[in-house]
Amino acid sequence: METVRITGRPSCRSRKINKVRRNWSGIHQGQPNTVPSQEVYERPACGEKVYDHGAKRKIEAHSPALATALA
């Protein structure tokens, strides 16, 4: 199990954070992108999301903009 250390205090001042799995949608380099079942750490008090390195890599791997750039 990977341990994520989060430093600094969030705006909501809550120390509680949960690991959740959700579909992620966004726009990367002007192209829509959806990552199914993305793991992210989320603060229930304010909804702030924290992405670890693995999550960022998974988003990049699903990016059509990045696939076009590498081709």
mmCIF file of C-alpha atoms in Angstrom:
data_model
loop_
_atom_site.group_PDB
_atom_site.id
_atom_site.type_symbol
_atom_site.label_atom_id
_atom_site.label_comp_id
_atom_site.label_asym_id
_atom_site.label_seq_id
_atom_site.Cartn_x
_atom_site.Cartn_y
_atom_site.Cartn_z
ATOM 1 C CA MET A 1 0.000 0.000 0.000
ATOM 2 C CA GLU A 2 1.364 3.380 -1.002
ATOM 3 C CA THR A 3 1.540 6.027 1.705
ATOM 4 C CA VAL A 4 0.789 9.584 0.683
ATOM 5 C CA ARG A 5 2.052 12.306 2.970
ATOM 6 C CA ILE A 6 0.150 15.548 2.655
ATOM 7 C CA THR A 7 1.795 18.595 4.147
ATOM 8 C CA GLY A 8 0.294 21.991 4.828
ATOM 9 C CA ARG A 9 -3.134 22.780 6.124
ATOM 10 C CA PRO A 10 -6.086 22.811 3.754
ATOM 11 C CA SER A 11 -8.476 25.736 3.683
ATOM 12 C CA CYS A 12 -11.136 23.694 5.507
ATOM 13 C CA ARG A 13 -8.657 22.822 8.310
ATOM 14 C CA SER A 14 -9.781 19.192 8.242
ATOM 15 C CA ARG A 15 -7.125 16.518 8.646
ATOM 16 C CA LYS A 16 -9.463 13.756 7.447
ATOM 17 C CA ILE A 17 -8.865 12.456 3.928
ATOM 18 C CA ASN A 18 -10.374 9.423 2.190
ATOM 19 C CA LYS A 19 -9.186 7.384 -0.764
ATOM 20 C CA VAL A 20 -12.040 7.152 -3.274
ATOM 21 C CA ARG A 21 -12.479 5.698 -6.754
ATOM 22 C CA ARG A 22 -14.398 7.771 -9.304
ATOM 23 C CA ASN A 23 -14.523 8.396 -13.023
ATOM 24 C CA TRP A 24 -12.347 11.427 -13.814
ATOM 25 C CA SER A 25 -13.201 13.766 -16.686
ATOM 26 C CA GLY A 26 -11.267 16.768 -17.849
ATOM 27 C CA ILE A 27 -9.671 18.544 -20.773
ATOM 28 C CA HIS A 28 -5.977 18.012 -21.476
ATOM 29 C CA GLN A 29 -4.343 20.131 -24.192
ATOM 30 C CA GLY A 30 -7.759 21.063 -25.563
ATOM 31 C CA GLN A 31 -9.040 17.490 -25.901
ATOM 32 C CA PRO A 32 -11.651 15.840 -23.661
ATOM 33 C CA ASN A 33 -10.365 13.006 -21.526
ATOM 34 C CA THR A 34 -12.117 10.449 -19.293
ATOM 35 C CA VAL A 35 -10.344 8.032 -16.960
ATOM 36 C CA PRO A 36 -12.604 5.290 -15.569
ATOM 37 C CA SER A 37 -12.282 4.242 -11.945
ATOM 38 C CA GLN A 38 -9.557 6.763 -11.021
ATOM 39 C CA GLU A 39 -8.234 6.620 -7.443
ATOM 40 C CA VAL A 40 -7.930 9.980 -5.724
ATOM 41 C CA TYR A 41 -7.618 11.240 -2.154
ATOM 42 C CA GLU A 42 -10.486 13.542 -1.198
ATOM 43 C CA ARG A 43 -11.319 15.645 1.844
ATOM 44 C CA PRO A 44 -14.979 15.075 2.790
ATOM 45 C CA ALA A 45 -15.241 18.474 4.516
ATOM 46 C CA CYS A 46 -14.403 20.607 1.463
ATOM 47 C CA GLY A 47 -14.110 18.262 -1.536
ATOM 48 C CA GLU A 48 -10.421 19.070 -2.141
ATOM 49 C CA LYS A 49 -8.797 16.340 -4.261
ATOM 50 C CA VAL A 50 -5.175 15.199 -4.093
ATOM 51 C CA TYR A 51 -3.692 13.100 -6.906
ATOM 52 C CA ASP A 52 -0.625 10.930 -6.285
ATOM 53 C CA HIS A 53 1.982 10.204 -8.972
ATOM 54 C CA GLY A 54 0.257 6.995 -10.068
ATOM 55 C CA ALA A 55 -3.026 8.832 -10.582
ATOM 56 C CA LYS A 56 -1.304 11.499 -12.664
ATOM 57 C CA ARG A 57 0.359 8.833 -14.809
ATOM 58 C CA LYS A 58 -2.977 7.085 -15.347
ATOM 59 C CA ILE A 59 -4.577 10.363 -16.489
ATOM 60 C CA GLU A 60 -1.694 10.979 -18.915
ATOM 61 C CA ALA A 61 -1.935 7.397 -20.234
ATOM 62 C CA HIS A 62 -5.621 7.915 -21.089
ATOM 63 C CA SER A 63 -5.010 11.301 -22.714
ATOM 64 C CA PRO A 64 -5.757 11.396 -26.461
ATOM 65 C CA ALA A 65 -3.714 14.616 -26.689
ATOM 66 C CA LEU A 66 -0.629 12.881 -25.284
ATOM 67 C CA ALA A 67 -1.121 9.830 -27.547
ATOM 68 C CA THR A 68 -1.242 12.152 -30.589
ATOM 69 C CA ALA A 69 1.928 13.941 -29.480
ATOM 70 C CA LEU A 70 3.828 10.659 -29.036
ATOM 71 C CA ALA A 71 2.720 9.179 -32.388
#
